[in-house]
Tab-separated table of C-alpha atoms in Angstrom:
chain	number	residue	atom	x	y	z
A	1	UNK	CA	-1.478	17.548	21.419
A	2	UNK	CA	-2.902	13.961	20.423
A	3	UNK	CA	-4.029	13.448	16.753
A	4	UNK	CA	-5.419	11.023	14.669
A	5	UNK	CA	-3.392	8.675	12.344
A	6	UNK	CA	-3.708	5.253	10.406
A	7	UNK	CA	-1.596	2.488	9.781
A	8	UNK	CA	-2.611	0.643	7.047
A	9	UNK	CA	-0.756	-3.085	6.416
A	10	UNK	CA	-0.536	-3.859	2.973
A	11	UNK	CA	0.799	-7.305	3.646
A	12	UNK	CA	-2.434	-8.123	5.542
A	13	UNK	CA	-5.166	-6.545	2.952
A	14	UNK	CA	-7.349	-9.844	1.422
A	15	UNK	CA	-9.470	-7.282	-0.840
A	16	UNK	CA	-12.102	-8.378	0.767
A	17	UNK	CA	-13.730	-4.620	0.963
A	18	UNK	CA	-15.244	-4.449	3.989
A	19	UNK	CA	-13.837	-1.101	4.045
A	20	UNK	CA	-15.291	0.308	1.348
A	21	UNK	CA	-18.685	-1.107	2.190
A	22	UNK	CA	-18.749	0.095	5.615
A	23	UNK	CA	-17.836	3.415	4.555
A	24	UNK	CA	-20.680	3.382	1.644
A	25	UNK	CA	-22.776	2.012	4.970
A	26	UNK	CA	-22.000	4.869	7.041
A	27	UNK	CA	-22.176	7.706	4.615
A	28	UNK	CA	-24.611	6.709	1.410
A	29	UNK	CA	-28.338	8.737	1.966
A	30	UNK	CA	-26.933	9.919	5.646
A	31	UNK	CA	-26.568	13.731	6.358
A	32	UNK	CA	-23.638	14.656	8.740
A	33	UNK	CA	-24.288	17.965	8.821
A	34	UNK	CA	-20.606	20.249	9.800
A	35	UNK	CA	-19.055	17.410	8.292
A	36	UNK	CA	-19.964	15.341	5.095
A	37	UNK	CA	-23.366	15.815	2.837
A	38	UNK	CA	-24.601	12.436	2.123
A	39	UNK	CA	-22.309	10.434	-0.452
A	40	UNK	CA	-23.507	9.370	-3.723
A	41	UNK	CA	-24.781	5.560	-3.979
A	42	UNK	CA	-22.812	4.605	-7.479
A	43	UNK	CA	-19.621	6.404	-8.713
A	44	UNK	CA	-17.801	7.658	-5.335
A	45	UNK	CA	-14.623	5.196	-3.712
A	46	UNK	CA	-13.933	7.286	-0.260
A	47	UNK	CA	-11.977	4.119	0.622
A	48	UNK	CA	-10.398	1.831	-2.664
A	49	UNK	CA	-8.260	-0.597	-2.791
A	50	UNK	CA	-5.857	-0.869	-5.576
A	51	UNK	CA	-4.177	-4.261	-6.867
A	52	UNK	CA	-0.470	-4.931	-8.135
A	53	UNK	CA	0.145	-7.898	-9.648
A	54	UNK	CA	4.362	-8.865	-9.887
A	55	UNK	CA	5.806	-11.789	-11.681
A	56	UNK	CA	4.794	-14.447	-14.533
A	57	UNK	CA	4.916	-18.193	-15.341
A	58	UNK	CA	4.305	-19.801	-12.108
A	59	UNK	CA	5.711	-16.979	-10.021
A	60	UNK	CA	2.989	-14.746	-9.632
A	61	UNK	CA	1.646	-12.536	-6.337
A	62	UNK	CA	-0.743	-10.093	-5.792
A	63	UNK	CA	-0.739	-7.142	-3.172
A	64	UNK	CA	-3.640	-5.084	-2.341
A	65	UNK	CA	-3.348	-1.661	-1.199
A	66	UNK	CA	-5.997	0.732	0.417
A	67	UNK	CA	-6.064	4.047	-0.430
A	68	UNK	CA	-7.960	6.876	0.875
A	69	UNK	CA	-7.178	10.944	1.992
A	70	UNK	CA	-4.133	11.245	3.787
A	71	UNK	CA	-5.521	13.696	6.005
A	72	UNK	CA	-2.055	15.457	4.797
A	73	UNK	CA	-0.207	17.576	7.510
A	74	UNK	CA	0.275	20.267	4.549
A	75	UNK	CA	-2.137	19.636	2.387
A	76	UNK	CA	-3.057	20.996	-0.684
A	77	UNK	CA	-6.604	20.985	-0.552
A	78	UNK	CA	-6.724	22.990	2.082
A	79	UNK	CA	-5.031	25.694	0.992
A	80	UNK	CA	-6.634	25.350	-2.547
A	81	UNK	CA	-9.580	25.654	-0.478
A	82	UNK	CA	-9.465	29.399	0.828
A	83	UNK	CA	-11.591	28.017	3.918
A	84	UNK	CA	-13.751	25.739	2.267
A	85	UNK	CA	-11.325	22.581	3.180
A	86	UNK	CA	-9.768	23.052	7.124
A	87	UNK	CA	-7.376	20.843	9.023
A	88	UNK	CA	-8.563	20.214	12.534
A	89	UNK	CA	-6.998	20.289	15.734
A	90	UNK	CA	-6.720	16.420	15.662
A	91	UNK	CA	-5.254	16.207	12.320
A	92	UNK	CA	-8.471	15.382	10.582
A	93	UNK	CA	-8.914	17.310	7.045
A	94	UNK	CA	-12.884	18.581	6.901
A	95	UNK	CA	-14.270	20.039	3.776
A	96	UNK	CA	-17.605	21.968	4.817
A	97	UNK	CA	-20.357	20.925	3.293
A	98	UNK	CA	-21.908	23.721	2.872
A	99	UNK	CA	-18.469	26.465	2.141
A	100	UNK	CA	-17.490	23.608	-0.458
A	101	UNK	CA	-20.348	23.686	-2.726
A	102	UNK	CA	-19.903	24.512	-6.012
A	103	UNK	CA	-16.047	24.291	-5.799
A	104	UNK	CA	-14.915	21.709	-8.508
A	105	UNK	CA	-11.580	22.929	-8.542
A	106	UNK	CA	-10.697	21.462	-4.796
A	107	UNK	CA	-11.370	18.117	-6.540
A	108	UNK	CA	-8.103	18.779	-8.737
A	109	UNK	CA	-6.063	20.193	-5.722
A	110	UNK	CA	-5.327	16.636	-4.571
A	111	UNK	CA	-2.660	14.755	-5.899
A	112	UNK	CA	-4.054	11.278	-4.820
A	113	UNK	CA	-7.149	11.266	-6.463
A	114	UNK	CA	-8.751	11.279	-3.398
A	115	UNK	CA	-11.705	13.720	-3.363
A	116	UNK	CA	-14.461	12.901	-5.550
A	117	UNK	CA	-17.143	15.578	-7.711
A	118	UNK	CA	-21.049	14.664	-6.023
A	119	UNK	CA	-22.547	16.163	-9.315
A	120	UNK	CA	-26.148	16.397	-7.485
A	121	UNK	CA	-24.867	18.334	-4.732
A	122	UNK	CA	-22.211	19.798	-6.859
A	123	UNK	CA	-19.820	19.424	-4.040
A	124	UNK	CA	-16.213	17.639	-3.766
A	125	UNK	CA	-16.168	15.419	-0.790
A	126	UNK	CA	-13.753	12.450	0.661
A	127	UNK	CA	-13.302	10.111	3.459
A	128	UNK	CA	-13.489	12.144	6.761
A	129	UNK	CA	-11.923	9.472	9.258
A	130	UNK	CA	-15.834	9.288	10.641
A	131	UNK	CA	-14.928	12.315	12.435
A	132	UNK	CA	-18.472	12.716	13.311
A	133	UNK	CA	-18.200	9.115	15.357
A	134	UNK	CA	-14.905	10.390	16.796
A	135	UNK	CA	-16.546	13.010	18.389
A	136	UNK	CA	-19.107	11.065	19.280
A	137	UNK	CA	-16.889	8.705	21.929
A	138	UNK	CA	-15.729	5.950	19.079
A	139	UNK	CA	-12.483	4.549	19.456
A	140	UNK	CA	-11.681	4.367	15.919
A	141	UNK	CA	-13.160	4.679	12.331
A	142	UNK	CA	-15.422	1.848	10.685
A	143	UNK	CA	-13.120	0.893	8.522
A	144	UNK	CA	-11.196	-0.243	11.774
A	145	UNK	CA	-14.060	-2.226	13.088
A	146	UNK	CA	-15.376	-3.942	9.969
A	147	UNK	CA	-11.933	-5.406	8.656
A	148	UNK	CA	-11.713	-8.979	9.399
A	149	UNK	CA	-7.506	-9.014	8.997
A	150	UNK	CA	-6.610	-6.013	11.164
A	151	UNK	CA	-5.401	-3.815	8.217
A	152	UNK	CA	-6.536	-0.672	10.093
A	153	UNK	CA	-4.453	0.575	13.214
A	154	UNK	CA	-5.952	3.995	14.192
A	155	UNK	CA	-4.098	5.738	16.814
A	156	UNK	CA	-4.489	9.119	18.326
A	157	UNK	CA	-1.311	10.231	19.647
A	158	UNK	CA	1.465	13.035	19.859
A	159	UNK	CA	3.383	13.880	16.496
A	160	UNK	CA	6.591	12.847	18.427
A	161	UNK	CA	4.791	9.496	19.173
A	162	UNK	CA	3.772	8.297	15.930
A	163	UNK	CA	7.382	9.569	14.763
A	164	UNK	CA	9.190	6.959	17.128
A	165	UNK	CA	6.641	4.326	15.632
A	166	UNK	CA	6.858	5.376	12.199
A	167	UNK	CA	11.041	4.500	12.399
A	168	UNK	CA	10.201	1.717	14.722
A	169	UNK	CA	8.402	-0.269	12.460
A	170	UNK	CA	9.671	1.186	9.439
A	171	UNK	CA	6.593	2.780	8.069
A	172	UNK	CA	6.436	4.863	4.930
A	173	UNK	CA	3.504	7.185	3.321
A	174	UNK	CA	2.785	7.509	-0.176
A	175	UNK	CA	4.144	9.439	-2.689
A	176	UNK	CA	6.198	11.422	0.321
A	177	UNK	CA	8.229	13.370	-2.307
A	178	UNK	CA	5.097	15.535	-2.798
A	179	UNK	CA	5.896	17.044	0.504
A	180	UNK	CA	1.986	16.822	2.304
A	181	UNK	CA	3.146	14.452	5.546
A	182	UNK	CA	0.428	12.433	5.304
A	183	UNK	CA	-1.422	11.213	8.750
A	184	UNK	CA	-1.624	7.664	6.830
A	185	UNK	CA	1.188	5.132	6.911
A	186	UNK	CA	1.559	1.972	5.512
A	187	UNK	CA	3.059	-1.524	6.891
A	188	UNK	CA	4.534	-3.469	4.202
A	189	UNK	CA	4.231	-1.167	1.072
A	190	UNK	CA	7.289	-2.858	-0.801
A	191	UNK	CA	5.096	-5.764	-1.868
A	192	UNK	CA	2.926	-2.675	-3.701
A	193	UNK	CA	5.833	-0.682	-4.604
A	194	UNK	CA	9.084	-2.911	-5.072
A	195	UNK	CA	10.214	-5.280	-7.279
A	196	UNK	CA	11.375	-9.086	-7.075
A	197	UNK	CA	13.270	-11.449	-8.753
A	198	UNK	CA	13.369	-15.158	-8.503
A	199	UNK	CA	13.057	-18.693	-10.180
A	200	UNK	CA	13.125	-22.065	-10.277
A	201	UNK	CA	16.799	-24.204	-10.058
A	202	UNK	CA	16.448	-27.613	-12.029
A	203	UNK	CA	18.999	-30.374	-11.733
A	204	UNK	CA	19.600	-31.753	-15.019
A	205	UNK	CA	21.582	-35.239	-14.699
A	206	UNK	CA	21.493	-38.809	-16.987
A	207	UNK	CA	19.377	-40.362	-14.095
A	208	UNK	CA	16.608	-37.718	-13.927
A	209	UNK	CA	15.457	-34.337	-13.806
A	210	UNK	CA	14.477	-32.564	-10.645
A	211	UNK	CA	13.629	-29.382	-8.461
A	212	UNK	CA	16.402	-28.846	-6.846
A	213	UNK	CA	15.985	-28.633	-2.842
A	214	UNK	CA	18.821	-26.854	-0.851
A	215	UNK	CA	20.347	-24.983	-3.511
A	216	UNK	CA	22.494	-21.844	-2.944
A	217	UNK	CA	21.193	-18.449	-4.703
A	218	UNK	CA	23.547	-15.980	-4.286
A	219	UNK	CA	22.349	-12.228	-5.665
A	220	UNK	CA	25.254	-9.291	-6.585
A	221	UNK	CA	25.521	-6.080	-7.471
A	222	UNK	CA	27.982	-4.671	-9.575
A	223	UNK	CA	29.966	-7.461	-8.183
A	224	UNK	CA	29.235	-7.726	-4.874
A	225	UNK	CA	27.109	-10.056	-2.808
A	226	UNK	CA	23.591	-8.390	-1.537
A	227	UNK	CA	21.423	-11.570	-0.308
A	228	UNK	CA	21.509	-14.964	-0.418
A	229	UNK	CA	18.308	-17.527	-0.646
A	230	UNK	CA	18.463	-21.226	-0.452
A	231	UNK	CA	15.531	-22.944	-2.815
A	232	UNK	CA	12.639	-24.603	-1.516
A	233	UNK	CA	11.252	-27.976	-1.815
A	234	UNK	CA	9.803	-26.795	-5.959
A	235	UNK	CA	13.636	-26.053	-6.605
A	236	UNK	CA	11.875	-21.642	-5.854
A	237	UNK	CA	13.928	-18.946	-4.763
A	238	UNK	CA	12.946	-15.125	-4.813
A	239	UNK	CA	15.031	-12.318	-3.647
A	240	UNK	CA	12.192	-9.385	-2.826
A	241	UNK	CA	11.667	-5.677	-1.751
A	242	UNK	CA	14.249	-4.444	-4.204
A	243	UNK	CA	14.491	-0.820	-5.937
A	244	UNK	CA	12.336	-0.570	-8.450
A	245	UNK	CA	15.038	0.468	-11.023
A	246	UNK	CA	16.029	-1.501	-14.042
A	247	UNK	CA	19.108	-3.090	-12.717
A	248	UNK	CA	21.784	-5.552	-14.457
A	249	UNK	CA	22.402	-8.512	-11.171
A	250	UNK	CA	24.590	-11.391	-10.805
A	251	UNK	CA	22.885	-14.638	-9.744
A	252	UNK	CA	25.142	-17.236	-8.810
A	253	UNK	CA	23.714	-20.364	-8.024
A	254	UNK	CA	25.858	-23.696	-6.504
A	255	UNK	CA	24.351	-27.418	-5.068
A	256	UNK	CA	26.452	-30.287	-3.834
A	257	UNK	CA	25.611	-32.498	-6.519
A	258	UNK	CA	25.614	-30.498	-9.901
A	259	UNK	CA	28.115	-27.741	-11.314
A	260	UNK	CA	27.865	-24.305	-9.732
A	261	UNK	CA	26.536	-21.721	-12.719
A	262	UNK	CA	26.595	-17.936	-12.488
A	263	UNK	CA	25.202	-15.277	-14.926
A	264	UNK	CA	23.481	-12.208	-15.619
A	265	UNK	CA	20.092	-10.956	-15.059
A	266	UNK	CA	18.275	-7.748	-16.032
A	267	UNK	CA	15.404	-6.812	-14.333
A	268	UNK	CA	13.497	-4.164	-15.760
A	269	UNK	CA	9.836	-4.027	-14.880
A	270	UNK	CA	7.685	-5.365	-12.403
A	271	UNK	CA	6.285	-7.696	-15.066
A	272	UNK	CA	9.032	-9.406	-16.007
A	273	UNK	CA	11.002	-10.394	-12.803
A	274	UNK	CA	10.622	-14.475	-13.211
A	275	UNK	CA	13.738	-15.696	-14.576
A	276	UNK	CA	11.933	-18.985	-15.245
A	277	UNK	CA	14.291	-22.232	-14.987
A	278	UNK	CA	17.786	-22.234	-13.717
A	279	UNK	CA	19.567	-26.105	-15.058
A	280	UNK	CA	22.269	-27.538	-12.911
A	281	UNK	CA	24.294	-30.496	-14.582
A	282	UNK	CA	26.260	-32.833	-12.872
């Protein structure tokens, strides 16, 4: 049987929030009866997009991830539920809009913050992958159509299917130790979830001091070699998508022209993985 499922590509997210608008578009003051009571105008985020901001000094990115219901294979809303919350055929998580009402404590059933308390209507609602369009004949959600980047990839395929593309293109879900196989899967999640660590190599000589071009980084572990970077034209080198465990590294760094220098480097938080300047001398 085909379901629904969406690949989300973190590396590709401008937080521009066409998503979320579209979504506010699609659902604010409109009545969908079966499937979603209209959402509030101020206060709900069906769709959000989270930031993460890595690095210091001049060594700084930014990653935006969208975040939504996971339309969870076992998820705990619906069986908080008791037939108020139902998983569809097609994968697609429903909570009736009318069974629902009054039942605060399915907001608290999910563990991604993803179903939000409509204090009018005293009702707990969420994003509903525009199953109403779906059924309708459109190809995929409006969160699809509105992003300008392609972030969105919704598919509707067989569980073995999105299996084989989930290891091809090494895909992960969030927060998968929870156990609810979530129907969303993300492209490029280290740059929200891993660390870095990098900086700048110097050469230091009588003559004049410069970034160093062309150097050799060379990162180990414990004593043994795990990547090697060569600096760019600012003297920049960044080793990324590493655990995101405080960890004790070896950086040993060598150029033609200066003396090779080697030392440690803890890096213990995503907020403090910028070495800052690395000085060759001759």
């Amino acid at each position: 049987m085909k379901k629904w499922n969406l690949i989300i590509d973190v590396e590709k997210c401008e937080n521009c929030n066409n998503c979320f608008l579209s979504t506010k578009d699609e659902h604010v003051g409109n009545d969908f009866p079966g499937y979603a009571a209209p959402q509030p105008l101020h206060g709900h985020e069906w769709i959000h997009i989270e930031r993460k901001v890595r690095g210091s000094g001049h060594m700084v990115d930014a990653a935006y991830c969208v975040q939504t219901c996971n339309h969870c294979d076992n998820a705990p809303c619906v069986k908080a539920g008791r037939g108020a919350v139902t998983k569809r055929n097609d994968g697609i998580v429903i909570i009736d809009p009318e069974k629902a009402r009054g039942r605060r404590d399915i907001v608290s059933s999910c563990p991604y913050g993803a179903i939000w308390w409509n204090d009018q209507l005293q009702l707990p609602q969420k994003w509903i992958f525009d199953a109403h369009l779906l059924d309708a004949g459109w190809r995929e959600p409006r969160c699809v159509q509105s992003c300008p980047t392609g972030v969105f990839r919704s598919l509707k395929i067989s569980d073995d299917e999105m299996a084989d593309i989930a290891k091809r293109e090494q895909l992960e879900v969030l927060r998968s130790e929870l156990g609810t196989r979530p129907r969303v899967y993300y492209r490029n999640l280290w740059r929200f979830s891993k660390w870095f660590i990098g900086g700048s190599v110097i050469g230091d000589s009588p003559d004049e001091i410069r970034c160093l071009e062309g150097a050799t980084v060379a990162l180990r572990k414990n004593g043994k070699n795990i990547a090697t970077a060569s600096t760019d034209v600012y003297g920049d080198f960044k080793f990324d998508n590493l655990d995101p465990v405080p960890t004790k590294y070896q950086i040993k760094v060598t150029h033609k022209d200066y003396k090779s220098m080697e030392f440690d480097a803890l890096v213990d938080s995503d907020e403090n993985c910028f070495i800052g300047d690395i000085r060759l001398s001759v």
